[in-house]
Coordinates of C-alpha atoms and ligand atoms in Angstrom, one line a residue:
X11 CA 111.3 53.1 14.0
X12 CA 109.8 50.0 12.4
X13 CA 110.0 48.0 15.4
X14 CA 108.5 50.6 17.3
X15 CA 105.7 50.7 15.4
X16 CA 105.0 47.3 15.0
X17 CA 104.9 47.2 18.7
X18 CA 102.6 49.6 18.9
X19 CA 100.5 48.1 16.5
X20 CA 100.4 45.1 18.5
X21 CA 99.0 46.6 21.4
X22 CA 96.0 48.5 19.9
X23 CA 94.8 44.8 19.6
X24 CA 94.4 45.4 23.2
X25 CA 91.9 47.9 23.2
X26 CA 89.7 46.1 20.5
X27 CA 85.7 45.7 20.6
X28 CA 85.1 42.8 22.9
X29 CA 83.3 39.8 21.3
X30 CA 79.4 40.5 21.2
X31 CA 78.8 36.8 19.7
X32 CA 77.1 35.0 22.4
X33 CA 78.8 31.5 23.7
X34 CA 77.5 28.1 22.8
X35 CA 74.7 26.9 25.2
X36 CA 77.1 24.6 26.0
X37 CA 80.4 26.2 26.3
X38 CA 81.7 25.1 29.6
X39 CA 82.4 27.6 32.9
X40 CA 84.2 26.8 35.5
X41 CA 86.8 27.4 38.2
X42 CA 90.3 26.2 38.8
X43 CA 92.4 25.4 42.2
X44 CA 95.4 22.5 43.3
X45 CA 95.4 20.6 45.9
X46 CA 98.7 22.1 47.3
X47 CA 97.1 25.7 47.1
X48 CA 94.2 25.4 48.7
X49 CA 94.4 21.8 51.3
X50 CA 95.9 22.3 54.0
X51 CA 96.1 19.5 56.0
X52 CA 99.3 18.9 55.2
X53 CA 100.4 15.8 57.6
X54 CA 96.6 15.1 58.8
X55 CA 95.0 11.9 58.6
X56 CA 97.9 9.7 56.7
X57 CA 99.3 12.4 54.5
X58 CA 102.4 11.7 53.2
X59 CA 105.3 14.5 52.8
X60 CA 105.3 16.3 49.5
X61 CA 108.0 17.9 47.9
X62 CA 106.5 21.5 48.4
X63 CA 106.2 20.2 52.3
X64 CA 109.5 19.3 52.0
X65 CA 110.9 22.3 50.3
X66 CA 109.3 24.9 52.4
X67 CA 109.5 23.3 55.9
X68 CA 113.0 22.8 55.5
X69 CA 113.8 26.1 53.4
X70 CA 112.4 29.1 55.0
X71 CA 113.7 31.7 52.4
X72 CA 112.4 29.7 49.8
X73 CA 108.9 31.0 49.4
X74 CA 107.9 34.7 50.0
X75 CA 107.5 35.6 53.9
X76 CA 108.0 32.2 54.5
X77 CA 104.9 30.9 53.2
X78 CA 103.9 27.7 52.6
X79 CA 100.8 25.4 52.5
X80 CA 100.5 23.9 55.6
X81 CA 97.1 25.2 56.2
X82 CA 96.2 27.7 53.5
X83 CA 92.1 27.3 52.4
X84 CA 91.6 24.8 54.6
X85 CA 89.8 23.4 52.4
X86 CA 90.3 19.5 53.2
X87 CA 88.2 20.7 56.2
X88 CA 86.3 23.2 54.1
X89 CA 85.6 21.5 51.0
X90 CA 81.7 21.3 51.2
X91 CA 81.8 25.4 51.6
X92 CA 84.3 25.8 48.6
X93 CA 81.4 23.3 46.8
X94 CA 78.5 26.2 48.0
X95 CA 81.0 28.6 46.4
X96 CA 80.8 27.3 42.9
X97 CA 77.2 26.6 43.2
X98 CA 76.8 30.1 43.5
X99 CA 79.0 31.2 41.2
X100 CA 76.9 28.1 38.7
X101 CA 79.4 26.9 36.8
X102 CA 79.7 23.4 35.1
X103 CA 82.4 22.6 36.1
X104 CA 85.4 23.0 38.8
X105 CA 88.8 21.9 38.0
X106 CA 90.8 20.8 41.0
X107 CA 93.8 18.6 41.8
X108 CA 94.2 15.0 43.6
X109 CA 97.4 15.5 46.0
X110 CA 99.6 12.0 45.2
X111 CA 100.7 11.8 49.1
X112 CA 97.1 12.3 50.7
X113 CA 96.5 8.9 48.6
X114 CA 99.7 7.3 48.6
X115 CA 101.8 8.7 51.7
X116 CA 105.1 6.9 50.4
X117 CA 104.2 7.3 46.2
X118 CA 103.7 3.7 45.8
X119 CA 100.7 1.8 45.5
X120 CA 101.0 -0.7 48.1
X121 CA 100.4 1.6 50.8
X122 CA 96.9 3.4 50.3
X123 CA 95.5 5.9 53.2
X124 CA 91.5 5.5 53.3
X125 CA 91.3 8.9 54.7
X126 CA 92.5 10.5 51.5
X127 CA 90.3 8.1 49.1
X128 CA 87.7 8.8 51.2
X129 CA 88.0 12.8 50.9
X130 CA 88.1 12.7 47.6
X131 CA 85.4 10.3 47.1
X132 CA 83.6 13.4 49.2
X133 CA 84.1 15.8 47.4
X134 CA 83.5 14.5 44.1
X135 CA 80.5 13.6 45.4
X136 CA 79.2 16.7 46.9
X137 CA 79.8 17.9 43.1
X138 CA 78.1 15.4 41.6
X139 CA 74.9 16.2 44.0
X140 CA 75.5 20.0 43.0
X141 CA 75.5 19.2 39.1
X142 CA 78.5 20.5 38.8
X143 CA 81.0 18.6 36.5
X144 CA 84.8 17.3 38.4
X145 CA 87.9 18.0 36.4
X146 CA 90.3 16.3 37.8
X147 CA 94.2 16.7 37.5
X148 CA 96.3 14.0 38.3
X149 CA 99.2 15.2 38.7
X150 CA 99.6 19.5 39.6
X151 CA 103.4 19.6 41.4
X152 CA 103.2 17.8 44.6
X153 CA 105.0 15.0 44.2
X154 CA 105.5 12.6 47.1
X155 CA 108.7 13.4 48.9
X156 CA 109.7 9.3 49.2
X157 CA 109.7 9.4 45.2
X158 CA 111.5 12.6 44.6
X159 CA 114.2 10.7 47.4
X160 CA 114.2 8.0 44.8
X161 CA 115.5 10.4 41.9
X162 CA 111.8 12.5 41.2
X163 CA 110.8 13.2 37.1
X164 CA 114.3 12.6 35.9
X165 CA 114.5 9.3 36.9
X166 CA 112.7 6.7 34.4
X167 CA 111.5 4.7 37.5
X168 CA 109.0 7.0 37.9
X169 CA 106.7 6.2 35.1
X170 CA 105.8 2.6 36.4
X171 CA 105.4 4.5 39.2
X172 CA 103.1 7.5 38.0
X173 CA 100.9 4.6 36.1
X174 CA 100.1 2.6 39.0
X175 CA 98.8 6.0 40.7
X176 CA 97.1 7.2 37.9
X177 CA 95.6 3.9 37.2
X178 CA 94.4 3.6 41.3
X179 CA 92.3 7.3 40.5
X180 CA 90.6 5.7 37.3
X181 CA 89.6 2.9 39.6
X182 CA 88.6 5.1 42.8
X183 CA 87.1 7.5 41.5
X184 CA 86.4 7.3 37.6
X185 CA 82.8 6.1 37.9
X186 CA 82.2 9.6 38.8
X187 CA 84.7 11.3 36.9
X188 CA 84.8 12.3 33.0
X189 CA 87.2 14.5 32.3
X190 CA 90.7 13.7 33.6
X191 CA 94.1 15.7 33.2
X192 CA 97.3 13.7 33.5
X193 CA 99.4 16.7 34.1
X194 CA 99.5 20.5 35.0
X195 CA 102.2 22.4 33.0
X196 CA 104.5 20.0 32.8
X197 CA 107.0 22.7 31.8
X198 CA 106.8 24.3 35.1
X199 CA 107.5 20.4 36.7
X200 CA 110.5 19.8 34.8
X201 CA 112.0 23.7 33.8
X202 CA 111.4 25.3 37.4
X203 CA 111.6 22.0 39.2
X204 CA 114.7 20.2 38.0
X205 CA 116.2 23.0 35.5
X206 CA 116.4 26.9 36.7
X207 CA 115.4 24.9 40.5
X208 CA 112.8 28.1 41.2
X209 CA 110.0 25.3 42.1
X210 CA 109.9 22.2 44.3
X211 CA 112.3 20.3 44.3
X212 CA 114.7 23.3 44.0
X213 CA 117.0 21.3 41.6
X214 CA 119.6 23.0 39.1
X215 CA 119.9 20.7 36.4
X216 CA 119.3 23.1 33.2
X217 CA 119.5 22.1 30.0
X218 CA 120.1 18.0 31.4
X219 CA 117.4 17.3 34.4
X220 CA 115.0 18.8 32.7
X221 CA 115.2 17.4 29.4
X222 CA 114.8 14.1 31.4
X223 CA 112.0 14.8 33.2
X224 CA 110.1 15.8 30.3
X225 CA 111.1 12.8 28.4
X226 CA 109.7 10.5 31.9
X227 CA 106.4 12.6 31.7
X228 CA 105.7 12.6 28.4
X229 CA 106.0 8.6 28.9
X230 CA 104.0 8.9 31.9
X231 CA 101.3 10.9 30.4
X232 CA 100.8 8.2 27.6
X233 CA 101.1 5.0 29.6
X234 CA 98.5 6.4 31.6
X235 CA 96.6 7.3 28.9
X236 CA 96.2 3.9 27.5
X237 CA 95.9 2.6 31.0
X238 CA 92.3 4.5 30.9
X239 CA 91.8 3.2 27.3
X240 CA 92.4 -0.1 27.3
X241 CA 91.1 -0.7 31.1
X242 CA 88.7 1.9 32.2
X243 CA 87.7 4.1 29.0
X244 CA 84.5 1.1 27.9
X245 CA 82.8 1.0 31.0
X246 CA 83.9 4.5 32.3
X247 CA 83.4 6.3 29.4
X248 CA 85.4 9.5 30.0
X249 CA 88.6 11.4 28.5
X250 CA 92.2 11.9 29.3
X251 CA 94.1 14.8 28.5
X252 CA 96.8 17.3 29.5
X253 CA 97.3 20.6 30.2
X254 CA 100.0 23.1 28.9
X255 CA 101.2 26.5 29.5
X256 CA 102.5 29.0 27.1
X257 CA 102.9 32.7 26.9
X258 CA 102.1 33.9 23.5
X259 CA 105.3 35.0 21.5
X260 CA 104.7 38.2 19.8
X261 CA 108.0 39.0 17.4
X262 CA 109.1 42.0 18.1
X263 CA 109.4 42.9 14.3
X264 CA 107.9 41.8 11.5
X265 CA 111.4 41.1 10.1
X266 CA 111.7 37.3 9.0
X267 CA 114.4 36.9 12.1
X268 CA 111.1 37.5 14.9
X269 CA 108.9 36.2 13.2
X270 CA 110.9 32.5 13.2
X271 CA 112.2 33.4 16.9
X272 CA 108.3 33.4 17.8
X273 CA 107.7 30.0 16.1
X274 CA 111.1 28.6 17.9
X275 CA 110.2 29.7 21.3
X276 CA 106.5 27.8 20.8
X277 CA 107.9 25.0 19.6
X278 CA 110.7 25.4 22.9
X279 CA 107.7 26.0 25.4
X280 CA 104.3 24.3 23.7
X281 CA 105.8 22.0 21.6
X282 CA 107.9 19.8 23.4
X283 CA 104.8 18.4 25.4
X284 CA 102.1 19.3 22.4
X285 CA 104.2 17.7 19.9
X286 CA 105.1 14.3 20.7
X287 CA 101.1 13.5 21.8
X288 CA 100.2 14.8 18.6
X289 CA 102.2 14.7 15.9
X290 CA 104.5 12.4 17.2
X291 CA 108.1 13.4 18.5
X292 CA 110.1 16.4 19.1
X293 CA 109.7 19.5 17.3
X294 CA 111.7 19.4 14.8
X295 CA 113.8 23.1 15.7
X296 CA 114.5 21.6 19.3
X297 CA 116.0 18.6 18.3
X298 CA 118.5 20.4 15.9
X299 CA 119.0 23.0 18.2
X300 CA 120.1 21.2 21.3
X301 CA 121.6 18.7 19.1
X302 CA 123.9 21.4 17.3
X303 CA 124.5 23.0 21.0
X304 CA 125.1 19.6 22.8
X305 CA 128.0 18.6 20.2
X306 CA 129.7 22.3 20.1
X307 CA 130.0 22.0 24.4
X308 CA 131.5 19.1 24.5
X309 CA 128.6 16.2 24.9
X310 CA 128.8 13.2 22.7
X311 CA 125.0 13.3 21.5
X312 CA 122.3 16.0 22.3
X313 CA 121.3 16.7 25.6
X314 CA 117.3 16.1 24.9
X315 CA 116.8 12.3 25.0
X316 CA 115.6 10.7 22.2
X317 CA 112.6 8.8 21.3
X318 CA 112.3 5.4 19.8
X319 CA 110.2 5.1 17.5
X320 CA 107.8 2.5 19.2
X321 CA 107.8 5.2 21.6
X322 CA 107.1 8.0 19.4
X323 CA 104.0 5.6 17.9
X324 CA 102.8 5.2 21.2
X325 CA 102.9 8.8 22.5
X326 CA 101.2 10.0 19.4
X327 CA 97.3 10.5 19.8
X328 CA 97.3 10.4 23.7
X329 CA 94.8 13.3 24.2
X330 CA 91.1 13.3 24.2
X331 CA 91.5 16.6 24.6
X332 CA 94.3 19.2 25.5
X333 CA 94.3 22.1 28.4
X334 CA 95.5 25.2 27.9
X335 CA 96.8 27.5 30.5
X336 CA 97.2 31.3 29.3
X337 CA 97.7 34.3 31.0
X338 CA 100.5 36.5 29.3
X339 CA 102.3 37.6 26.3
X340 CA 106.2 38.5 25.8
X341 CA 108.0 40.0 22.8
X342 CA 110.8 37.7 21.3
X343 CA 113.5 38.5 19.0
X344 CA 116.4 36.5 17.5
X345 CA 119.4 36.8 19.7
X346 CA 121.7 38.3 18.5
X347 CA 125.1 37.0 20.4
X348 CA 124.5 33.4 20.4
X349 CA 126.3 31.9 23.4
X350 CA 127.2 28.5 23.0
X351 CA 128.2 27.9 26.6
X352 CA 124.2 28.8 28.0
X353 CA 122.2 25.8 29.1
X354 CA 119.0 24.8 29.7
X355 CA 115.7 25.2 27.4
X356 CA 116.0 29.1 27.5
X357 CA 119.4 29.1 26.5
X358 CA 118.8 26.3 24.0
X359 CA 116.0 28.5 21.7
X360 CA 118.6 31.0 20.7
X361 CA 115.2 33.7 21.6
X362 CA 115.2 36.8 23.3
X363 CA 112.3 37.4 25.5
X364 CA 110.9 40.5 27.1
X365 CA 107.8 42.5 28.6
X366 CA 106.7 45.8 26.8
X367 CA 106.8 48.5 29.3
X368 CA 103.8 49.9 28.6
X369 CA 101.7 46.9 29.5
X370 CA 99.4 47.0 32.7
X371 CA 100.9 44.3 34.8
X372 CA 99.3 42.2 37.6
X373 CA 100.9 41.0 40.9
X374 CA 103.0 38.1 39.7
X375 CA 106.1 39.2 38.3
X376 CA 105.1 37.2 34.2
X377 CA 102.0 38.3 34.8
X378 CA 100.9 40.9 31.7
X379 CA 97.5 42.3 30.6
X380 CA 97.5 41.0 27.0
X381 CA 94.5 39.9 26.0
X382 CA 95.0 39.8 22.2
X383 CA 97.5 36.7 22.6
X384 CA 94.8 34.8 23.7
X385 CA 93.1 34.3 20.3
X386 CA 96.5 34.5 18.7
X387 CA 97.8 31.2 21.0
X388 CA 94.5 28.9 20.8
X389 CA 94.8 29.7 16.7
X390 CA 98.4 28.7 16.6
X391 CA 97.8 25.5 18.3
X392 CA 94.7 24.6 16.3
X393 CA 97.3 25.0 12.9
X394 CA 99.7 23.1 14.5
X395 CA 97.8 20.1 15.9
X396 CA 94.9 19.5 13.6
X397 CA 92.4 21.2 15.5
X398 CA 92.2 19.7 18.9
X399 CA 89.2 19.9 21.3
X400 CA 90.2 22.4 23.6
X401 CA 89.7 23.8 27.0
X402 CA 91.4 26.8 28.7
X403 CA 92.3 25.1 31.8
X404 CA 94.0 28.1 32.9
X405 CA 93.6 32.0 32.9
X406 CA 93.2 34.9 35.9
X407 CA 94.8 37.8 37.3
X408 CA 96.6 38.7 40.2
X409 CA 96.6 41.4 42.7
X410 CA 98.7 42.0 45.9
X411 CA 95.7 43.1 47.9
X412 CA 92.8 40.8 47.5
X413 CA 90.4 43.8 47.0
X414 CA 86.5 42.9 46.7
X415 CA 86.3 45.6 44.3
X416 CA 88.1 43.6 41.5
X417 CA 87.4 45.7 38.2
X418 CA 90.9 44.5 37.3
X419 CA 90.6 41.2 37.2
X420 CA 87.0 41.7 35.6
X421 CA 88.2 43.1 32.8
X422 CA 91.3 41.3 32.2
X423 CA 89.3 38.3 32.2
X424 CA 86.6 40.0 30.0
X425 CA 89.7 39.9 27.5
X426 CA 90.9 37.2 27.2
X427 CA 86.8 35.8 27.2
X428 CA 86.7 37.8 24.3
X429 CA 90.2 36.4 22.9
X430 CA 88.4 33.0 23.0
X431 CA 85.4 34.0 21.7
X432 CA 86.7 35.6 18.7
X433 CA 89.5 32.5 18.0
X434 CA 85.8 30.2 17.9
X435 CA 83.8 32.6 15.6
X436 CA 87.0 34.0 13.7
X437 CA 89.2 31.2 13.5
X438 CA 87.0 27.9 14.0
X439 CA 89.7 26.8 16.9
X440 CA 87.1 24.1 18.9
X441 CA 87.1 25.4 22.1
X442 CA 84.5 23.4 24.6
X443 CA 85.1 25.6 28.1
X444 CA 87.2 28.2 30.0
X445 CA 88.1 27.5 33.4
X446 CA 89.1 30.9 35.4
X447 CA 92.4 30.5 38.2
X448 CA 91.3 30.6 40.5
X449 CA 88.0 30.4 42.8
X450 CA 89.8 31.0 45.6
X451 CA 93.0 33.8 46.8
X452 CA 95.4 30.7 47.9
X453 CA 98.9 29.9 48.3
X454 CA 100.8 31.1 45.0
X455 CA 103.6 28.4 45.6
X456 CA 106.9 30.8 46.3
X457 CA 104.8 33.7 45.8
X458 CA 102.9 32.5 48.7
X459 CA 100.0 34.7 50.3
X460 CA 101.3 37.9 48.0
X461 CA 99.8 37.3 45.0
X462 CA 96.3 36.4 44.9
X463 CA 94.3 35.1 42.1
X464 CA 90.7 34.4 43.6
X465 CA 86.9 35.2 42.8
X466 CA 86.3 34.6 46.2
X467 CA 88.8 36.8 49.1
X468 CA 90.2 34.6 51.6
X469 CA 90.7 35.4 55.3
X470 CA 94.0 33.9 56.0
X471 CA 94.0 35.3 59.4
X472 CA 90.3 34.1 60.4
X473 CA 90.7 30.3 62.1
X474 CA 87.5 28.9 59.6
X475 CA 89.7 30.9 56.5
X476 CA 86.5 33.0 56.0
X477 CA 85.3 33.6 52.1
X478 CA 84.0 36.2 50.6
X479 CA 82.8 37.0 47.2
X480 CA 84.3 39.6 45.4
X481 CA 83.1 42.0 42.7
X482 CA 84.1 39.2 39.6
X483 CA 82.0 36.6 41.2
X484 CA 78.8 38.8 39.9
X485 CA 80.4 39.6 36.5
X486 CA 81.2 35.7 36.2
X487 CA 77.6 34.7 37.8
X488 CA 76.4 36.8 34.8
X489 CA 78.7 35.7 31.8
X490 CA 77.9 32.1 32.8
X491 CA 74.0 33.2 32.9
X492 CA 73.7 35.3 29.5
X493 CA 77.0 33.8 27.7
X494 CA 77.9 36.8 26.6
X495 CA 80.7 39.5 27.7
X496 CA 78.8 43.3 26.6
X497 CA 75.2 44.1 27.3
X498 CA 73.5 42.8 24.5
X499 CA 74.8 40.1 22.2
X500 CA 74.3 38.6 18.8
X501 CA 73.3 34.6 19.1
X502 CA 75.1 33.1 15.6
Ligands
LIG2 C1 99.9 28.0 36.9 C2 99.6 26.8 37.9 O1 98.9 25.8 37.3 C3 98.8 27.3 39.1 O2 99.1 26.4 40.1 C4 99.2 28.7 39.5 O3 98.8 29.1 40.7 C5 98.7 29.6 38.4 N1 99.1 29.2 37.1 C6 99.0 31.0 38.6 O4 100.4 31.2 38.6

């Protein structure tokens, strides 16, 4: 009866007031997309293989109907279109990915394809001559085939290798360029990629690959970092951060058992990037967890690598400002049968997760209508970490059937806006933007075509991948234009 009730308590959140405080003059707008998801292009003009190329050209079953992103938006062809697009829309600032292969066919520097430098170059500066602000991700999945052949994230090779690439974009393109993100969800990279294998490269390594890989891109992340300082960061003048996903973790109960199973399964999902760039190391539950696991199944020492501590010195303080991608909560609970034999990062945080039933759900099977775990994340992180400078890099809702008449996605997004808003006004969590995923329908990696999050509807059948605006583009067009989420608001 308790539980029930708490639950239920939980979700009357959902229905609260939205936020009538309006939003900074300059609180930042914008809209989100990755080069794999919306390019196309996929072996024109020197493009080098990626591993998504790989994966789905060589996998048919892989992805939903067989999908993949061969052509999708179109939008190397069609970029000074998707340009008009968030012009209209007015935003500050689109957030868009650099695809490794387009500039370096074989991953490694000494081979650079002009046609990719000079698309990018483009593109950044048909931005630029729009006033609207690039974002710039790095690195957002598509790794270059040729390095995932050379052993991909898990291999420590790969963060010379990373650093040389991300120091080449700082060079290209970082006169024009303030705001760069070394990685996209890097949990996604390393648990779908190289532990459960549900993402490119497909690899089943859980609990052991992926531990590696996020020990190579944490390394990664802060070598490139202090490339940018030391080389770039006087004359440039810019910032380097990352960007991490979570759910929020709402305990089931309010029983001391949840409650601790929430702060676990942030530390397991959050934490192992968040922590080591700002506090310094490994959460402290993950170490002794997979430690405690490792030892009872046999391994001689834990299964998650370990830091020295020049390394954990020079990780720490590696963001100028931290991304944060949000779109759902779960419920956790303790588990209650422990099985030691379980590996990989799921297995390793002891937590039980699962989905109310009586939350509105979008497309994508993680995808839940839970606005009140918006404000409940971005304050948890700001208790954590000190308060970073923040930026939802992330957050959008997805339908099967592209409909122009969106009111779903309006008002799930009108949420979470209001999720944010209250975690400023309520909270003092220093938020600078939002950035809605995504401005266009595009290819939802193994999803594919099914599950689209756009403000604009894409044609995938037209030859020219015709847009057109849906409903949220005026709802957004509006937010962006009066800051504020109801009909009348309250400047503070
Ligand atoms: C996570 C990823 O960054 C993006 O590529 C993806 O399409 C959206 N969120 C929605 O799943």
């Amino acid at each position: 009866m308790m539980k029930f009730l708490y639950i239920l308590c939980s979700l009357a959140s959902c229905y609260a007031a939205l936020n009538n405080k309006k939003f900074p003059a300059d609180f930042m707008f914008g809209a989100a997309t990755s080069s794999y998801q919306i390019e196309g292009a996929w072996n024109e003009d020197g493009k080098g293989e990626n591993i998504w190329d790989y994966l789905l050209h060589t996998n048919r079953t892989y992805s939903l109907n067989g999908d993949n992103g061969d052509t999708t938006c179109n939008s190397y062809h069609n970029y000074k279109e998707d340009v008009a697009l968030l012009k209209n829309l007015n935003v500050t600032h689109y957030r868009f990915s650099i695809a490794w292969a387009r500039l370096l066919p074989n991953g490694h520097i000494n081979e650079i394809n002009e046609a990719g430098v000079e698309y990018y170059k483009n593109l950044i500066s048909e931005l630029r001559a729009n006033n609207i602000e690039p974002f710039v991700t790095i690195y957002h999945w598509d790794l270059p085939q040729a390095l995932q052949d050379e052993g991909g994230w898990p291999s420590s090779n790969i963060i010379d290798v990373y650093a040389d690439y991300a120091r080449l974009c700082f060079r290209l393109f970082g006169l024009d360029v303030k705001y760069w993100m070394t990685f996209n969800e890097p949990k996604q990279t390393c648990w779908q990629g190289y532990g459960v294998g549900t993402n490119a490269p497909g690899i089943k390594s859980p609990g052991i690959g992926e531990y590696w890989c996020a020990h190579n891109v944490l390394k990664a992340h802060a070598k490139a970092w202090h490339i940018y300082d030391e080389e770039f960061r006087p004359r440039q003048k810019g910032q380097v951060g990352i960007v991490i996903d979570s759910n929020w973790w709402e305990p089931a109960t309010n029983s001391s058992e949840d409650q601790e199973a929430s702060e676990t399964k942030l530390q397991f999902t959050f934490g192992l990037y968040a922590n080591p760039i700002f506090n310094g190391d490994y959460p402290e539950v993950m170490k002794s967890h997979i430690k405690r696991r490792s030892l009872a199944q046999g391994f001689q020492k834990s299964r998650l690598p370990e830091f020295t501590p020049k390394e954990i010195e020079y990780i720490k303080g590696t963001a100028d400002f931290l991304g944060v991608n949000m779109y759902s909560a779960s419920l956790v609970a303790a588990k209650q049968n422990q099985d030691v034999d379980g590996m990989g990062f799921d297995h390793d945080d002891e937590v039980k997760v699962w989905y109310s039933e009586s939350w509105k759900k979008g497309a994508s099977p993680w995808l839940v209508v839970t606005p009140w775990g918006m404000q409940k994340l971005l304050r948890w992180i700001k208790n954590q970490y000190n308060n970073p400078r923040m930026i939802v890099t992330e957050n959008g809702y997805s339908d099967y059937d592209g409909t122009l008449n969106d009111d779903d996605r309006i008002s799930y997004i009108q949420g979470y806006l209001s999720g944010v808003r209250d975690a400023m006004v309520e909270d003092g969590v220093n938020v600078f933007g939002y950035t809605v995923w995504s401005l266009l329908d595009n290819l939802e990696w193994v999803y594919g075509f099914t599950n689209k999050f756009g403000l604009y509807h894409v044609d995938f059948n037209s030859p020219n991948r015709t847009r057109t605006a849906k409903k949220s583009v005026g709802f957004y067009q509006n937010v962006i234009r009066t800051k504020c989420l109801v009909d009348e608001c309250i400047e503070i």
